């Protein structure tokens, strides 16, 4: 098995939702902590959590976990800056890199572990969608991680495979296409039992 590290992107301002999505709860546990615990269950050497908006509250919700917190002062510029901030914090040899966000209530440890297993088959990039998704969670090989410094703005990881520069392998997990960005999506997640009622 190859070594891996993990990166949790928790810096967004949740402007469309109107409240920090990271602090929504799942069975009484803040969503950001829930996902951090899923990532830790995969056995990473390190887990870096990148904060931005609502940093103090998010940091408090993660108290006691074996993580490294880093504040991205440029978080408003988009996901790329948070990816780069977290990657720099991991140092020069993180092994495979498992990346997740904080707005997918259907995410499970099984999804994340499947990404790691596929990465151990020497795939360059693995994402747990179908071809239409191409987003996070994702696992990056060391060679692909070097290209994180080329990313700009809010399009994030999609730039890694733009114009066929990198060809991802996909795990079938269409449920991960559901995320929480708007009040309507939050209402749907509550009705489905994925998120606690407010």
Backbone as a printed PyTorch tensor [residue, N CA C, xyz], in Angstrom:
tensor([[[  0.8420,  -1.1950,   0.0000],
         [  0.0000,   0.0000,   0.0000],
         [  0.8760,   1.2430,   0.0000]],

        [[  0.5560,   2.1940,  -0.8390],
         [  1.2620,   3.4670,  -0.8550],
         [  0.8070,   4.3380,   0.3160]],

        [[  1.6940,   5.1930,   0.7720],
         [  1.3490,   6.1750,   1.7880],
         [  0.3840,   7.1960,   1.2040]],

        [[ -0.4700,   7.7590,   2.0910],
         [ -1.2880,   8.8710,   1.6270],
         [ -1.4830,   9.8790,   2.7520]],

        [[ -1.7160,  11.1150,   2.3410],
         [ -2.1000,  12.1980,   3.2350],
         [ -3.4660,  12.6870,   2.7950]],

        [[ -4.0780,  13.5390,   3.6100],
         [ -5.4270,  14.0130,   3.2900],
         [ -5.5160,  15.5230,   3.4810]],

        [[ -6.3960,  16.1170,   2.6800],
         [ -6.6160,  17.5620,   2.6950],
         [ -8.1080,  17.8120,   2.6930]],

        [[ -8.5820,  18.5510,   3.6960],
         [-10.0040,  18.8850,   3.7900],
         [-10.1750,  20.3800,   3.5480]],

        [[-10.9170,  20.7180,   2.5170],
         [-11.1520,  22.1110,   2.1370],
         [-12.3850,  22.6190,   2.8740]],

        [[-12.1640,  23.5040,   3.8460],
         [-13.2620,  24.0040,   4.6810],
         [-13.2400,  25.5230,   4.7610]],

        [[-12.8070,  26.1590,   3.6750],
         [-12.5820,  27.6060,   3.7160],
         [-13.7050,  28.4330,   3.1030]],

        [[-14.6760,  27.8070,   2.4770],
         [-15.6880,  28.5670,   1.7550],
         [-16.5770,  29.4160,   2.6450]],

        [[-17.1440,  30.4600,   2.0330],
         [-17.9980,  31.3800,   2.7760],
         [-19.4750,  31.0340,   2.7540]],

        [[-19.8770,  30.0240,   1.9740],
         [-21.2760,  29.5700,   1.9000],
         [-22.2360,  30.7210,   1.6170]],

        [[-21.8740,  31.5820,   0.6680],
         [-22.6770,  32.7790,   0.4090],
         [-24.0600,  32.4400,  -0.1280]],

        [[-24.1690,  31.4200,  -0.9780],
         [-25.4870,  31.0640,  -1.5230],
         [-26.3810,  30.4260,  -0.4740]],

        [[-25.7810,  29.7080,   0.4510],
         [-26.5640,  29.0560,   1.4990],
         [-26.9830,  30.0460,   2.5750]],

        [[-26.1450,  31.0410,   2.8380],
         [-26.4760,  32.0490,   3.8400],
         [-26.0630,  31.7040,   5.2570]],

        [[-25.3520,  30.5720,   5.4300],
         [-24.8400,  30.1380,   6.7300],
         [-23.7030,  29.1680,   6.4550]],

        [[-22.7580,  29.0090,   7.3720],
         [-21.6140,  28.1260,   7.0900],
         [-22.0370,  26.6720,   6.9430]],

        [[-21.8970,  26.1290,   5.7580],
         [-22.2820,  24.7310,   5.5410],
         [-21.4070,  23.7860,   6.3680]],

        [[-20.1940,  24.2330,   6.6760],
         [-19.2890,  23.3920,   7.4560],
         [-19.8540,  23.0790,   8.8450]],

        [[-20.7490,  23.9420,   9.3400],
         [-21.2730,  23.7870,  10.6960],
         [-22.6690,  23.1860,  10.7440]],

        [[-23.2270,  22.8190,   9.5810],
         [-24.4320,  21.9930,   9.5890],
         [-24.1140,  20.7020,  10.3230]],

        [[-25.1080,  20.0530,  10.8850],
         [-24.8000,  18.8810,  11.6990],
         [-25.3720,  17.5810,  11.1350]],

        [[-24.6440,  16.5120,  11.3980],
         [-25.0360,  15.1440,  11.0610],
         [-25.0600,  14.3610,  12.3710]],

        [[-26.2540,  13.9810,  12.8190],
         [-26.3880,  13.3000,  14.1150],
         [-25.7090,  14.0900,  15.2340]],

        [[-25.8830,  15.3980,  15.1730],
         [-25.3490,  16.2720,  16.2070],
         [-23.8880,  16.6510,  16.0470]],

        [[-23.2320,  16.1420,  15.0230],
         [-21.8100,  16.4160,  14.7970],
         [-21.6760,  17.4060,  13.6400]],

        [[-20.8950,  18.4940,  13.7980],
         [-20.7090,  19.4250,  12.6800],
         [-20.1930,  18.6950,  11.4380]],

        [[-20.7180,  19.0770,  10.2900],
         [-20.3810,  18.3870,   9.0410],
         [-18.8730,  18.3750,   8.7950]],

        [[-18.1900,  19.4670,   9.1060],
         [-16.7430,  19.5160,   8.8830],
         [-16.0270,  18.4930,   9.7610]],

        [[-16.4780,  18.3190,  10.9910],
         [-15.8610,  17.3130,  11.8650],
         [-16.2010,  15.9040,  11.3910]],

        [[-17.4380,  15.7090,  10.9780],
         [-17.8600,  14.4080,  10.4530],
         [-16.9710,  13.9760,   9.2980]],

        [[-16.7200,  14.8760,   8.3560],
         [-15.9060,  14.5160,   7.1960],
         [-14.4370,  14.3790,   7.5780]],

        [[-13.9610,  15.2040,   8.5030],
         [-12.5850,  15.0370,   8.9870],
         [-12.4030,  13.6500,   9.6010]],

        [[-13.3860,  13.1980,  10.3470],
         [-13.3010,  11.8670,  10.9590],
         [-13.3200,  10.7660,   9.8910]],

        [[-14.0930,  10.9590,   8.8160],
         [-14.0820,   9.9930,   7.7170],
         [-12.6960,   9.9240,   7.0870]],

        [[-12.0860,  11.0800,   6.8700],
         [-10.7470,  11.1100,   6.2790],
         [ -9.7270,  10.4470,   7.2070]],

        [[ -9.8130,  10.7170,   8.5000],
         [ -8.8840,  10.1110,   9.4470],
         [ -9.0300,   8.5900,   9.4820]],

        [[-10.2480,   8.1000,   9.2410],
         [-10.4830,   6.6530,   9.2630],
         [ -9.7730,   5.9300,   8.1160]],

        [[ -9.3400,   6.6540,   7.0850],
         [ -8.5920,   6.0310,   5.9850],
         [ -7.1210,   5.8450,   6.3270]],

        [[ -6.6860,   6.3660,   7.4780],
         [ -5.3120,   6.1720,   7.9190],
         [ -4.2750,   7.0490,   7.2620]],

        [[ -4.5540,   8.3420,   7.0430],
         [ -3.5490,   9.1990,   6.4120],
         [ -2.3800,   9.4900,   7.3510]],

        [[ -1.2160,   9.7580,   6.7780],
         [ -0.0870,  10.1880,   7.6070],
         [ -0.3690,  11.5520,   8.2360]],

        [[ -1.0160,  12.4130,   7.4690],
         [ -1.3650,  13.7490,   7.9540],
         [ -2.7250,  14.1290,   7.3810]],

        [[ -3.4820,  14.9040,   8.1410],
         [ -4.7090,  15.5250,   7.6390],
         [ -4.6070,  17.0170,   7.8850]],

        [[ -4.6050,  17.7840,   6.7990],
         [ -4.5980,  19.2460,   6.8730],
         [ -5.9970,  19.7470,   6.5650]],

        [[ -6.5280,  20.6090,   7.4230],
         [ -7.8260,  21.2380,   7.2070],
         [ -7.5920,  22.7150,   6.9400]],

        [[ -8.0570,  23.1800,   5.7930],
         [ -7.8820,  24.5790,   5.3920],
         [ -9.1440,  25.3530,   5.7380]],

        [[ -9.0030,  26.4050,   6.5460],
         [-10.1310,  27.2440,   6.9210],
         [-10.0240,  28.6120,   6.2640]],

        [[-11.1500,  29.3160,   6.2650],
         [-11.1970,  30.6650,   5.7020],
         [-12.3110,  31.4270,   6.3690]],

        [[-13.5250,  31.3790,   5.7720],
         [-14.6860,  31.9640,   6.3980],
         [-15.0840,  31.1660,   7.6320]],

        [[-15.5800,  31.8560,   8.6570],
         [-16.0090,  31.2290,   9.9200],
         [-14.9110,  30.3700,  10.5280]],

        [[-13.6610,  30.8140,  10.4030],
         [-12.5180,  29.9980,  10.8240],
         [-12.5530,  29.6530,  12.3080]],

        [[-12.9200,  30.6160,  13.1530],
         [-12.8860,  30.3660,  14.5960],
         [-13.8740,  29.2750,  14.9840]],

        [[-15.1020,  29.3510,  14.4560],
         [-16.1180,  28.3600,  14.7830],
         [-15.7660,  26.9840,  14.2370]],

        [[-15.2220,  26.9590,  13.0280],
         [-14.8400,  25.6860,  12.4170],
         [-13.6930,  25.0500,  13.1960]],

        [[-12.7010,  25.8600,  13.5480],
         [-11.5720,  25.3400,  14.3250],
         [-12.0460,  24.7570,  15.6470]],

        [[-12.9650,  25.4470,  16.3090],
         [-13.4920,  24.9620,  17.5880],
         [-14.2140,  23.6250,  17.4160]],

        [[-14.9260,  23.4720,  16.3050],
         [-15.6800,  22.2360,  16.0740],
         [-14.7680,  21.0430,  15.8110]],

        [[-13.4850,  21.3010,  15.5240],
         [-12.5270,  20.2350,  15.2250],
         [-11.6110,  19.9190,  16.4050]],

        [[-11.8890,  20.5190,  17.5470],
         [-11.0230,  20.3530,  18.7210],
         [-10.8320,  18.8850,  19.0780]],

        [[ -9.5940,  18.5250,  19.3900],
         [ -9.2870,  17.1740,  19.8340],
         [ -8.9300,  16.1950,  18.7320]],

        [[ -9.1140,  16.5700,  17.4690],
         [ -8.7700,  15.6690,  16.3670],
         [ -7.2900,  15.8020,  16.0190]],

        [[ -6.7180,  14.7330,  15.5120],
         [ -5.3050,  14.7140,  15.1220],
         [ -5.1610,  15.3000,  13.7150]],

        [[ -5.2260,  16.6220,  13.6500],
         [ -5.2000,  17.3280,  12.3730],
         [ -4.2500,  18.5100,  12.4730]],

        [[ -3.9510,  19.0840,  11.3060],
         [ -3.2250,  20.3520,  11.2240],
         [ -4.1740,  21.3770,  10.6190]],

        [[ -4.4200,  22.4580,  11.3330],
         [ -5.2740,  23.5340,  10.8360],
         [ -4.4290,  24.6120,  10.2030]],

        [[ -4.8720,  25.1090,   9.0630],
         [ -4.1760,  26.2240,   8.4220],
         [ -5.2190,  27.2000,   7.8920]],

        [[ -4.9930,  28.4760,   8.1230],
         [ -5.8970,  29.5250,   7.6650],
         [ -5.4440,  30.0220,   6.2980]],

        [[ -6.3440,  30.0280,   5.3330],
         [ -6.0640,  30.5790,   4.0100],
         [ -6.5860,  32.0110,   3.9640]],

        [[ -5.6910,  32.9630,   4.0200],
         [ -6.0950,  34.3660,   4.0170],
         [ -6.6630,  34.8100,   2.6730]],

        [[ -6.4150,  34.0310,   1.6220],
         [ -6.9050,  34.3700,   0.2800],
         [ -8.0990,  33.5230,  -0.1260]],

        [[ -8.8350,  32.9840,   0.8350],
         [ -9.8930,  32.0310,   0.5170],
         [-10.9650,  32.6060,  -0.3950]],

        [[-11.1820,  33.9140,  -0.3540],
         [-12.2270,  34.5120,  -1.1800],
         [-11.9050,  34.4580,  -2.6710]],

        [[-10.6710,  34.1910,  -3.0360],
         [-10.3010,  34.1100,  -4.4480],
         [-10.7140,  32.7940,  -5.0850]],

        [[-11.1220,  31.8150,  -4.2770],
         [-11.5900,  30.5530,  -4.8360],
         [-10.8290,  29.3410,  -4.3220]],

        [[-11.2690,  28.1760,  -4.7860],
         [-10.7470,  26.9040,  -4.2890],
         [ -9.2620,  26.7310,  -4.5370]],

        [[ -8.7570,  27.2630,  -5.6500],
         [ -7.3620,  27.0360,  -6.0010],
         [ -6.4210,  27.4840,  -4.8960]],

        [[ -6.6900,  28.6290,  -4.2990],
         [ -5.7920,  29.1270,  -3.2550],
         [ -5.8180,  28.2240,  -2.0250]],

        [[ -6.9850,  27.6430,  -1.7100],
         [ -7.0670,  26.7260,  -0.5700],
         [ -6.3240,  25.4180,  -0.8570]],

        [[ -6.4390,  24.9220,  -2.0720],
         [ -5.6850,  23.7310,  -2.4490],
         [ -4.1880,  23.9660,  -2.2950]],

        [[ -3.7410,  25.1020,  -2.7880],
         [ -2.3160,  25.4040,  -2.7310],
         [ -1.8440,  25.6350,  -1.2990]],

        [[ -2.6590,  26.3060,  -0.5040],
         [ -2.3320,  26.5460,   0.8990],
         [ -2.1880,  25.2250,   1.6560]],

        [[ -3.1400,  24.3300,   1.4670],
         [ -3.0860,  23.0370,   2.1380],
         [ -1.9330,  22.1870,   1.6640]],

        [[ -1.6780,  22.2080,   0.3700],
         [ -0.5960,  21.3990,  -0.1950],
         [  0.7620,  21.8710,   0.3230]],

        [[  0.9480,  23.1740,   0.4060],
         [  2.2030,  23.6970,   0.9580],
         [  2.3950,  23.2420,   2.4030]],

        [[  1.3060,  23.2050,   3.1500],
         [  1.3870,  22.8180,   4.5560],
         [  1.7970,  21.3630,   4.7160]],

        [[  1.4280,  20.5140,   3.7680],
         [  1.7560,  19.0960,   3.8520],
         [  3.2400,  18.8250,   3.6440]],

        [[  3.9670,  19.7460,   3.0480],
         [  5.3910,  19.5290,   2.8350],
         [  5.6890,  18.9050,   1.4890]],

        [[  6.8930,  18.3820,   1.3370],
         [  7.3820,  17.9810,   0.0170],
         [  7.0840,  16.5350,  -0.3510]],

        [[  6.6500,  15.7080,   0.5880],
         [  6.4670,  14.2880,   0.2760],
         [  5.2420,  13.7220,   0.9840]],

        [[  4.0360,  14.1480,   0.5610],
         [  2.8250,  13.6610,   1.2460],
         [  2.3590,  12.2900,   0.8020]],

        [[  3.0240,  11.6820,  -0.1880],
         [  2.5130,  10.4460,  -0.7660],
         [  1.3250,  10.7450,  -1.6530]],

        [[  0.4070,   9.7970,  -1.8080],
         [ -0.8500,  10.0710,  -2.4920],
         [ -1.6220,  11.1180,  -1.6960]],

        [[ -2.4270,  11.9070,  -2.3730],
         [ -3.1480,  12.9840,  -1.6860],
         [ -4.6470,  12.8360,  -1.8830]],

        [[ -5.3630,  12.6240,  -0.7810],
         [ -6.8160,  12.4670,  -0.7670],
         [ -7.4370,  13.8130,  -0.3960]],

        [[ -8.3080,  14.3480,  -1.2540],
         [ -8.8760,  15.6800,  -1.0600],
         [-10.3970,  15.5780,  -0.9770]],

        [[-10.9720,  16.2330,   0.0240],
         [-12.4260,  16.2540,   0.1840],
         [-12.8700,  17.6640,   0.5590]],

        [[-14.1750,  17.9010,   0.3930],
         [-14.7730,  19.1650,   0.7990],
         [-15.7780,  18.9350,   1.9130]],

        [[-16.5560,  19.9590,   2.2080],
         [-17.4570,  19.8800,   3.3690],
         [-18.9250,  20.0460,   2.9870]],

        [[-19.3000,  19.7060,   1.7720],
         [-20.6970,  19.9160,   1.3820],
         [-21.3490,  18.6890,   0.7560]],

        [[-20.7890,  17.5040,   1.0040],
         [-21.3450,  16.2770,   0.4380],
         [-21.8510,  15.3790,   1.5680]],

        [[-23.1100,  15.4720,   1.9250],
         [-23.6220,  14.7180,   3.0760],
         [-23.6640,  13.2210,   2.8540]],

        [[-23.5670,  12.7690,   1.6090],
         [-23.5980,  11.3310,   1.3250],
         [-22.2110,  10.6970,   1.3570]],

        [[-21.1820,  11.4690,   1.5590],
         [-19.8300,  10.9420,   1.5720],
         [-19.6480,   9.9550,   2.7260]],

        [[-18.9890,   8.8300,   2.4410],
         [-18.7290,   7.8100,   3.4510],
         [-17.2570,   7.4420,   3.4530]],

        [[-16.8580,   6.7370,   4.5050],
         [-15.4990,   6.2250,   4.5630],
         [-15.2530,   5.2280,   3.4310]],

        [[-16.2920,   4.5080,   3.0400],
         [-16.1510,   3.5320,   1.9490],
         [-15.7850,   4.2330,   0.6370]],

        [[-16.4050,   5.3860,   0.3670],
         [-16.0260,   6.1420,  -0.8310],
         [-14.5450,   6.5050,  -0.7880]],

        [[-14.1120,   7.0520,   0.3370],
         [-12.7400,   7.5360,   0.4570],
         [-11.7440,   6.3810,   0.3960]],

        [[-12.0660,   5.2840,   1.0440],
         [-11.1730,   4.1280,   1.0260],
         [-11.0590,   3.5480,  -0.3790]],

        [[-12.1590,   3.5900,  -1.1290],
         [-12.1180,   3.1010,  -2.5100],
         [-11.1900,   3.9530,  -3.3650]],

        [[-11.1860,   5.2660,  -3.1240],
         [-10.2620,   6.1340,  -3.8470],
         [ -8.8180,   5.7590,  -3.5480]],

        [[ -8.5170,   5.5320,  -2.2690],
         [ -7.1590,   5.1770,  -1.8850],
         [ -6.7500,   3.8510,  -2.5080]],

        [[ -7.6510,   2.8730,  -2.4940],
         [ -7.3290,   1.5770,  -3.1010],
         [ -7.0440,   1.7330,  -4.5900]],

        [[ -7.8550,   2.5350,  -5.2720],
         [ -7.6350,   2.7300,  -6.7020],
         [ -6.3170,   3.4500,  -6.9530]],

        [[ -5.9910,   4.4050,  -6.0740],
         [ -4.7150,   5.0990,  -6.2070],
         [ -3.5320,   4.1790,  -6.0450]],

        [[ -3.6950,   3.1380,  -5.2610],
         [ -2.6310,   2.1570,  -5.1020],
         [ -2.4280,   1.3180,  -6.3500]],

        [[ -3.3360,   1.4320,  -7.3040],
         [ -3.1560,   0.7840,  -8.6050],
         [ -2.4210,   1.6840,  -9.5850]],

        [[ -1.8070,   2.7470,  -9.0470],
         [ -0.9490,   3.6470,  -9.8140],
         [ -1.7160,   4.5080, -10.8130]],

        [[ -2.9740,   4.7710, -10.5230],
         [ -3.7410,   5.6960, -11.3440],
         [ -3.3160,   7.1240, -11.0190]],

        [[ -3.2590,   7.9790, -12.0260],
         [ -2.7760,   9.3480, -11.8280],
         [ -3.7510,  10.1930, -11.0160]],

        [[ -5.0430,  10.1160, -11.3500],
         [ -6.0920,  10.8650, -10.6590],
         [ -7.3030,   9.9590, -10.5410]],

        [[ -7.9120,   9.9340,  -9.3780],
         [ -9.1380,   9.1540,  -9.2020],
         [-10.1910,  10.0520,  -8.5800]],

        [[-11.4030,  10.0290,  -9.1270],
         [-12.4990,  10.7940,  -8.5480],
         [-13.7230,   9.9070,  -8.4120]],

        [[-14.5270,  10.1420,  -7.3840],
         [-15.6440,   9.2430,  -7.0790],
         [-16.9570,   9.7100,  -7.6800]],

        [[-16.9460,  10.0840,  -8.9250],
         [-18.1610,  10.4150,  -9.6680],
         [-18.2370,   9.5120, -10.8870]],

        [[-18.9850,   9.9970, -11.8640],
         [-18.8750,   9.4900, -13.2170],
         [-18.1930,  10.5830, -14.0070]],

        [[-18.0930,  10.4230, -15.2890],
         [-17.3460,  11.3930, -16.0900],
         [-17.9540,  12.7850, -16.0590]],

        [[-19.2500,  12.8800, -15.7450],
         [-19.8790,  14.2000, -15.7460],
         [-19.5040,  15.0140, -14.5080]],

        [[-18.9880,  14.3780, -13.4770],
         [-18.7250,  15.0890, -12.2280],
         [-17.3590,  15.7340, -12.1820]],

        [[-16.3370,  14.8990, -12.2060],
         [-14.9650,  15.3790, -12.2360],
         [-14.6630,  16.4050, -11.1570]],

        [[-14.9790,  16.0750,  -9.9400],
         [-14.7150,  16.9910,  -8.8400],
         [-14.1580,  16.2560,  -7.6470]],

        [[-14.3920,  16.7940,  -6.4620],
         [-13.9380,  16.1200,  -5.2510],
         [-15.0660,  15.2620,  -4.6810]],

        [[-14.7550,  14.2320,  -3.9020],
         [-13.4230,  13.8530,  -3.4600],
         [-12.5700,  13.3040,  -4.5970]],

        [[-11.2910,  13.4610,  -4.4380],
         [-10.3580,  13.0470,  -5.4760],
         [ -9.0670,  12.5950,  -4.8120]],

        [[ -8.3580,  11.7020,  -5.4730],
         [ -7.0510,  11.2820,  -5.0130],
         [ -6.0390,  11.5720,  -6.1120]],

        [[ -4.9340,  12.2250,  -5.7390],
         [ -3.9300,  12.6450,  -6.7150],
         [ -2.6110,  11.9160,  -6.4880]],

        [[ -1.9980,  11.5060,  -7.5710],
         [ -0.6580,  10.9440,  -7.5000],
         [  0.3450,  12.0590,  -7.2060]],

        [[  1.5450,  11.7210,  -6.7300],
         [  2.5570,  12.7560,  -6.4950],
         [  2.8520,  13.6050,  -7.7290]],

        [[  2.8950,  12.9790,  -8.8980],
         [  3.1960,  13.7470, -10.1110],
         [  2.1050,  14.7700, -10.4080]],

        [[  0.8510,  14.3830, -10.2260],
         [ -0.2500,  15.3060, -10.4950],
         [ -0.2990,  16.4240,  -9.4640]],

        [[  0.0780,  16.1330,  -8.2230],
         [  0.0770,  17.1620,  -7.1880],
         [  0.9450,  18.3570,  -7.5580]],

        [[  2.0010,  18.1160,  -8.2870],
         [  2.8950,  19.2110,  -8.6720],
         [  2.1760,  20.2520,  -9.5120]],

        [[  1.0940,  19.8510, -10.1750],
         [  0.3530,  20.7710, -11.0280],
         [ -0.6330,  21.6290, -10.2500]],

        [[ -0.7890,  21.3810,  -8.9370],
         [ -1.6830,  22.2080,  -8.1350],
         [ -1.2500,  23.6750,  -8.1420]],

        [[  0.0440,  23.9080,  -8.2930],
         [  0.5310,  25.2900,  -8.2980],
         [  0.0730,  26.0550,  -9.5330]],

        [[ -0.4050,  25.3420, -10.5520],
         [ -0.8630,  25.9980, -11.7900],
         [ -2.3230,  26.4340, -11.7270]],

        [[ -3.0560,  26.0150, -10.7040],
         [ -4.4880,  26.2900, -10.6360],
         [ -4.7530,  27.7430, -10.2800]],

        [[ -5.8820,  28.2490, -10.7580],
         [ -6.2770,  29.6230, -10.4860],
         [ -7.7760,  29.6990, -10.2390]],

        [[ -8.1870,  30.6160,  -9.3690],
         [ -9.5920,  30.9500,  -9.2060],
         [-10.4250,  29.8620,  -8.5650]],

        [[-11.6830,  29.7480,  -8.9930],
         [-12.6440,  28.8740,  -8.3320],
         [-12.9770,  27.6210,  -9.1250]],

        [[-12.3240,  27.4060, -10.2600],
         [-12.5960,  26.1890, -11.0140],
         [-11.8650,  24.9920, -10.4200]],

        [[-10.8570,  25.2710,  -9.6110],
         [-10.2220,  24.2370,  -8.8230],
         [ -9.6600,  23.0860,  -9.6240]],

        [[ -9.9380,  21.8680,  -9.1490],
         [ -9.2940,  20.6770,  -9.6910],
         [ -9.6850,  20.3680, -11.1220]],

        [[-10.8020,  20.9150, -11.5880],
         [-11.2050,  20.6330, -12.9750],
         [-10.1060,  21.0270, -13.9610]],

        [[ -9.2920,  22.0060, -13.6020],
         [ -8.2390,  22.4420, -14.5030],
         [ -7.1740,  21.3660, -14.7030]],

        [[ -7.0780,  20.4230, -13.7780],
         [ -6.0520,  19.3950, -13.8990],
         [ -6.2830,  18.4990, -15.1130]],

        [[ -7.5570,  18.2570, -15.4580],
         [ -7.8090,  17.3890, -16.6100],
         [ -8.4290,  18.1520, -17.7810]],

        [[ -8.3770,  19.4730, -17.7220],
         [ -8.8700,  20.2830, -18.8370],
         [ -8.0230,  20.0190, -20.0740]],

        [[ -8.6660,  19.9420, -21.2180],
         [ -7.9960,  19.7310, -22.5080],
         [ -7.2250,  18.4110, -22.5530]],

        [[ -7.6260,  17.4520, -21.7090],
         [ -7.0080,  16.1390, -21.7740],
         [ -5.5960,  16.0650, -21.2400]],

        [[ -5.1530,  17.0720, -20.4740],
         [ -3.7910,  17.0490, -19.9470],
         [ -3.5880,  15.8740, -19.0000]],

        [[ -4.6250,  15.5120, -18.2630],
         [ -4.6180,  14.3600, -17.3760],
         [ -5.9350,  13.6230, -17.5610]],

        [[ -5.8800,  12.3030, -17.6090],
         [ -7.0930,  11.5160, -17.7900],
         [ -7.4360,  10.8190, -16.4860]],

        [[ -8.5010,  11.2420, -15.8100],
         [ -8.8490,  10.6090, -14.5330],
         [ -9.4590,   9.2240, -14.7300]],

        [[ -9.3460,   8.4270, -13.6830],
         [-10.1350,   7.2020, -13.5620],
         [-11.3040,   7.5250, -12.6410]],

        [[-12.4560,   6.9140, -12.8780],
         [-13.6600,   7.2530, -12.1290],
         [-14.1810,   6.0620, -11.3470]],

        [[-14.6100,   6.3280, -10.1370],
         [-15.3580,   5.3520,  -9.3630],
         [-16.8320,   5.7260,  -9.4480]],

        [[-17.6820,   4.7450,  -9.5940],
         [-19.1040,   5.0230,  -9.7520],
         [-19.7250,   5.3530,  -8.4000]],

        [[-20.0680,   6.6070,  -8.2000],
         [-20.7080,   7.0450,  -6.9590],
         [-21.5690,   8.2660,  -7.2600]],

        [[-22.6550,   8.0800,  -8.0160],
         [-23.4640,   9.2280,  -8.4390],
         [-24.0670,   9.9870,  -7.2710]],

        [[-24.2160,   9.3530,  -6.1020],
         [-24.7770,  10.0480,  -4.9450],
         [-23.8980,  11.2160,  -4.5090]],

        [[-22.6270,  11.1840,  -4.8700],
         [-21.7440,  12.2760,  -4.4920],
         [-21.9160,  13.4920,  -5.3880]],

        [[-22.7670,  13.3570,  -6.3910],
         [-23.1170,  14.5390,  -7.1780],
         [-24.0130,  15.4960,  -6.4280]],

        [[-24.5790,  15.0440,  -5.2940],
         [-25.4230,  15.9170,  -4.4870],
         [-24.5540,  16.6390,  -3.4700]],

        [[-24.5840,  17.9620,  -3.5120],
         [-23.9020,  18.7430,  -2.4870],
         [-24.8360,  19.8450,  -1.9980]],

        [[-24.3980,  20.5710,  -1.0110],
         [-25.2510,  21.5770,  -0.3640],
         [-24.6700,  22.9600,  -0.6230]],

        [[-25.2710,  23.6680,  -1.5660],
         [-24.8480,  25.0330,  -1.8760],
         [-25.9580,  26.0480,  -1.6800]],

        [[-27.2130,  25.6080,  -1.6900],
         [-28.3500,  26.5260,  -1.6570],
         [-29.3300,  26.1030,  -0.5660]],

        [[-30.2250,  27.0060,  -0.1510],
         [-31.2520,  26.6180,   0.8300],
         [-32.1160,  25.4640,   0.3430]],

        [[-32.3970,  25.4140,  -0.9480],
         [-33.2150,  24.3320,  -1.4920],
         [-32.5020,  22.9810,  -1.3590]],

        [[-31.1950,  22.9620,  -1.6200],
         [-30.4330,  21.7240,  -1.4580],
         [-30.3390,  21.3190,   0.0110]],

        [[-30.2330,  22.3020,   0.8910],
         [-30.2280,  21.9930,   2.3200],
         [-31.5630,  21.3790,   2.7330]],

        [[-32.6630,  21.9510,   2.2660],
         [-33.9760,  21.3930,   2.5910],
         [-34.0880,  19.9500,   2.1090]],

        [[-33.5620,  19.6820,   0.9160],
         [-33.6130,  18.3200,   0.3810],
         [-32.7780,  17.3680,   1.2280]],

        [[-31.6350,  17.8320,   1.6880],
         [-30.7710,  16.9960,   2.5280],
         [-31.4150,  16.7030,   3.8730]],

        [[-32.1240,  17.6760,   4.4180],
         [-32.8250,  17.4700,   5.6860],
         [-33.9580,  16.4630,   5.4950]],

        [[-34.7280,  16.6110,   4.4070],
         [-35.8330,  15.6790,   4.1480],
         [-35.3220,  14.2520,   3.9590]],

        [[-34.1360,  14.1190,   3.3620],
         [-33.5600,  12.7940,   3.1320],
         [-32.9320,  12.2080,   4.3920]],

        [[-32.8150,  13.0130,   5.4570],
         [-32.2170,  12.5250,   6.6810],
         [-30.7090,  12.5720,   6.7140]],

        [[-30.1060,  13.2680,   5.7340],
         [-28.6430,  13.3480,   5.6750],
         [-28.0970,  14.4440,   6.5990]],

        [[-28.9280,  15.4680,   6.8470],
         [-28.5240,  16.5980,   7.6750],
         [-29.5990,  16.7950,   8.7510]],

        [[-29.1760,  17.1600,   9.9490],
         [-30.1310,  17.3990,  11.0300],
         [-30.9870,  18.6330,  10.7180]],

        [[-32.2530,  18.6270,  11.1190],
         [-33.0730,  19.8380,  11.0000],
         [-32.4640,  20.9750,  11.7990]],

        [[-32.6740,  22.1940,  11.3120],
         [-32.1170,  23.3560,  12.0070],
         [-32.7830,  23.5310,  13.3630]]])
